[in-house]
Amino acid sequence: MSHLLAPEALSELLEWLGDAQQFSHLLPSTSSRQHIMRDFQRELPLPFFASQRLVLADGRVVLDLLVSKDSASLACGPWLPEQLDGCRITRRHDIKAPRIAILGSGLAGCNLAHALASRGARVSVFERSALAHTGASGNRQGALYIKPALAWSRENRLHVLSYQFAHRFYQRQFGRESHSEAGPRPPWQHCGVLHLAQNERERARMSQLHQQAVYPERFIRSLSFRDAARLAGADLDCPAAAMPQGGTLEPAKLCEHLLAAHDIQVLTHQSVQTGDWDAVVWAGGHPQAGDELAPTHLPLRPIRGQISSVCIAADNTLSMAQMPNQVLSGDGYVMPPLLNTDSTVWLTFGASYAVNRSDRGISEEEMSDNSRQLARTLPELAAQLDSTGISREERAAIRCASTDYMPVVGNARIPHGRNSASQNHSLAETLCQEGRLWYMTAFGSKGLALAPLLAEQLACAILAEPTPLEPDLAEGIDPDRWARRAALKGYSPSTGGTG
């Protein structure tokens, strides 16, 4: 979905950008300028006050638009040049290719590998399993979505900015111009998301969002249950809020695409054994026993999620007519159907959310809960599926979250807990003390929304480029934030006070 500036505003802003001395130096040719102007119109985000990053000219130029808190009201209006505090233009330059090891081949690791390799780094991805993308990133389908909050908190701001950046990233990678109709189906389907108000609390929250005009309608729009049903292409019995920038992805295919785009080495059933790297990044899910480089000293917790998928013949017109054409997100979620090459479709729904559980066995109870959620959202479809002979698959995976609900992304500067004066340092302690150990984890259930922007953030930090996040957001995701809080309060982070 593209949002264009009014012609006069676009012309004024582009003229202002073009007159900047550093901009003319970066793109002196007319063809380059035309290229970046076209990309600028396509990439233009909604005008929330924040620093928003645009990637232009096939990644050669990065433009950060800076908007102050004083311009908060512009979220309900168009972009205008005078509303900008300024912009920062960065051209990616040739670098002495550093050697970087990434532990983990899921969404975090693959997005980071792509961001680093596109800048010229030599990247090796290590996966302890025999196959890549087998954790939560191996789910059949996932959704690009967030749940916007009423308060413009640090967590909400990170989610909103990441969501917009992710939408633009997936459009660049898999947009209509990049793939022909005859080619393989891209992993990204820009179908939109409907947040269903299936209880009184959610209806009240959506009413407040609408009445207070917290967000522009191009970002999220309130709908009656009739309008929601019309947009979803399915029978719904509750009002909803539409988020048109959302959609579905096939996470494993996305990971494969990101790794294949550059000369990235993937090593399965292996882990980093030596410190012969310019940087080592732990980008796994919840740490397991034996993960020497994992952030086991941080207050992270596992979250178990089990999803259900049913396989239906594409010529089953009754069932197909009941399936949604958008992601439905309420007490659970229901994905649009996923077409297979054998004329069948998969319908995926769920998912359970069990905090502090790390078992991966299939639960009959959670399977039943998923079925009840489907029946609550789409009762006619659920009844049709119950009366039809179908095959069903269940999959359980473990997500990782922090106790303050913010991701963990940045340099690990605090030793792992042993006596730093000791000469017998582990590999983790050695890398940490030398500033070469980094973390990228704890995305919870928002990996598809958070990973692209946070990969950009960490890649820039590792390579000493200007980073996209504002300082308070960078501090909010820094791995050492608990140690800093503990120091201020006078206790050890290992003894408590993890919030």
PDB file of N, CA, C and O in Angstrom, residues 41 118 180 195-196 240 243 304 342 370:
ATOM      1  N   GLN A  41       8.904   8.140  -2.869  1.00  0.00           N
ATOM      2  CA  GLN A  41       7.440   8.127  -2.868  1.00  0.00           C
ATOM      3  C   GLN A  41       6.908   6.768  -2.421  1.00  0.00           C
ATOM      4  O   GLN A  41       5.926   6.683  -1.685  1.00  0.00           O
ATOM      5  N   SER A 118      24.488  -7.517   2.922  1.00  0.00           N
ATOM      6  CA  SER A 118      24.202  -6.475   1.934  1.00  0.00           C
ATOM      7  C   SER A 118      25.145  -5.290   2.080  1.00  0.00           C
ATOM      8  O   SER A 118      25.275  -4.483   1.158  1.00  0.00           O
ATOM      9  N   SER A 180       6.826 -12.325 -10.961  1.00  0.00           N
ATOM     10  CA  SER A 180       5.832 -12.511 -12.001  1.00  0.00           C
ATOM     11  C   SER A 180       4.741 -13.451 -11.508  1.00  0.00           C
ATOM     12  O   SER A 180       4.935 -14.249 -10.599  1.00  0.00           O
ATOM     13  N   HIS A 195      -8.290  -6.822  13.345  1.00  0.00           N
ATOM     14  CA  HIS A 195      -8.309  -7.079  14.780  1.00  0.00           C
ATOM     15  C   HIS A 195      -9.769  -7.135  15.231  1.00  0.00           C
ATOM     16  O   HIS A 195     -10.503  -6.142  15.135  1.00  0.00           O
ATOM     17  N   LEU A 196     -10.177  -8.295  15.712  1.00  0.00           N
ATOM     18  CA  LEU A 196     -11.571  -8.509  16.079  1.00  0.00           C
ATOM     19  C   LEU A 196     -11.818  -8.134  17.543  1.00  0.00           C
ATOM     20  O   LEU A 196     -11.059  -8.524  18.433  1.00  0.00           O
ATOM     21  N   ALA A 240     -14.527  -4.643  14.264  1.00  0.00           N
ATOM     22  CA  ALA A 240     -13.099  -4.917  14.092  1.00  0.00           C
ATOM     23  C   ALA A 240     -12.372  -3.634  13.751  1.00  0.00           C
ATOM     24  O   ALA A 240     -12.981  -2.583  13.510  1.00  0.00           O
ATOM     25  N   MET A 243      -6.076  -3.080   9.720  1.00  0.00           N
ATOM     26  CA  MET A 243      -4.702  -2.577   9.577  1.00  0.00           C
ATOM     27  C   MET A 243      -4.207  -3.010   8.201  1.00  0.00           C
ATOM     28  O   MET A 243      -3.735  -4.136   8.009  1.00  0.00           O
ATOM     29  N   ARG A 304       5.522 -21.062  25.103  1.00  0.00           N
ATOM     30  CA  ARG A 304       5.141 -22.147  24.208  1.00  0.00           C
ATOM     31  C   ARG A 304       3.916 -21.742  23.388  1.00  0.00           C
ATOM     32  O   ARG A 304       2.965 -21.144  23.903  1.00  0.00           O
ATOM     33  N   ASP A 342      -0.606 -29.110  -5.112  1.00  0.00           N
ATOM     34  CA  ASP A 342      -1.410 -30.297  -5.429  1.00  0.00           C
ATOM     35  C   ASP A 342      -2.911 -30.019  -5.339  1.00  0.00           C
ATOM     36  O   ASP A 342      -3.712 -30.925  -5.095  1.00  0.00           O
ATOM     37  N   ASN A 370      -7.532 -24.470  20.273  1.00  0.00           N
ATOM     38  CA  ASN A 370      -7.436 -23.862  18.944  1.00  0.00           C
ATOM     39  C   ASN A 370      -8.728 -24.072  18.161  1.00  0.00           C
ATOM     40  O   ASN A 370      -9.205 -23.168  17.467  1.00  0.00           O
TER      41      ASN A 370
END
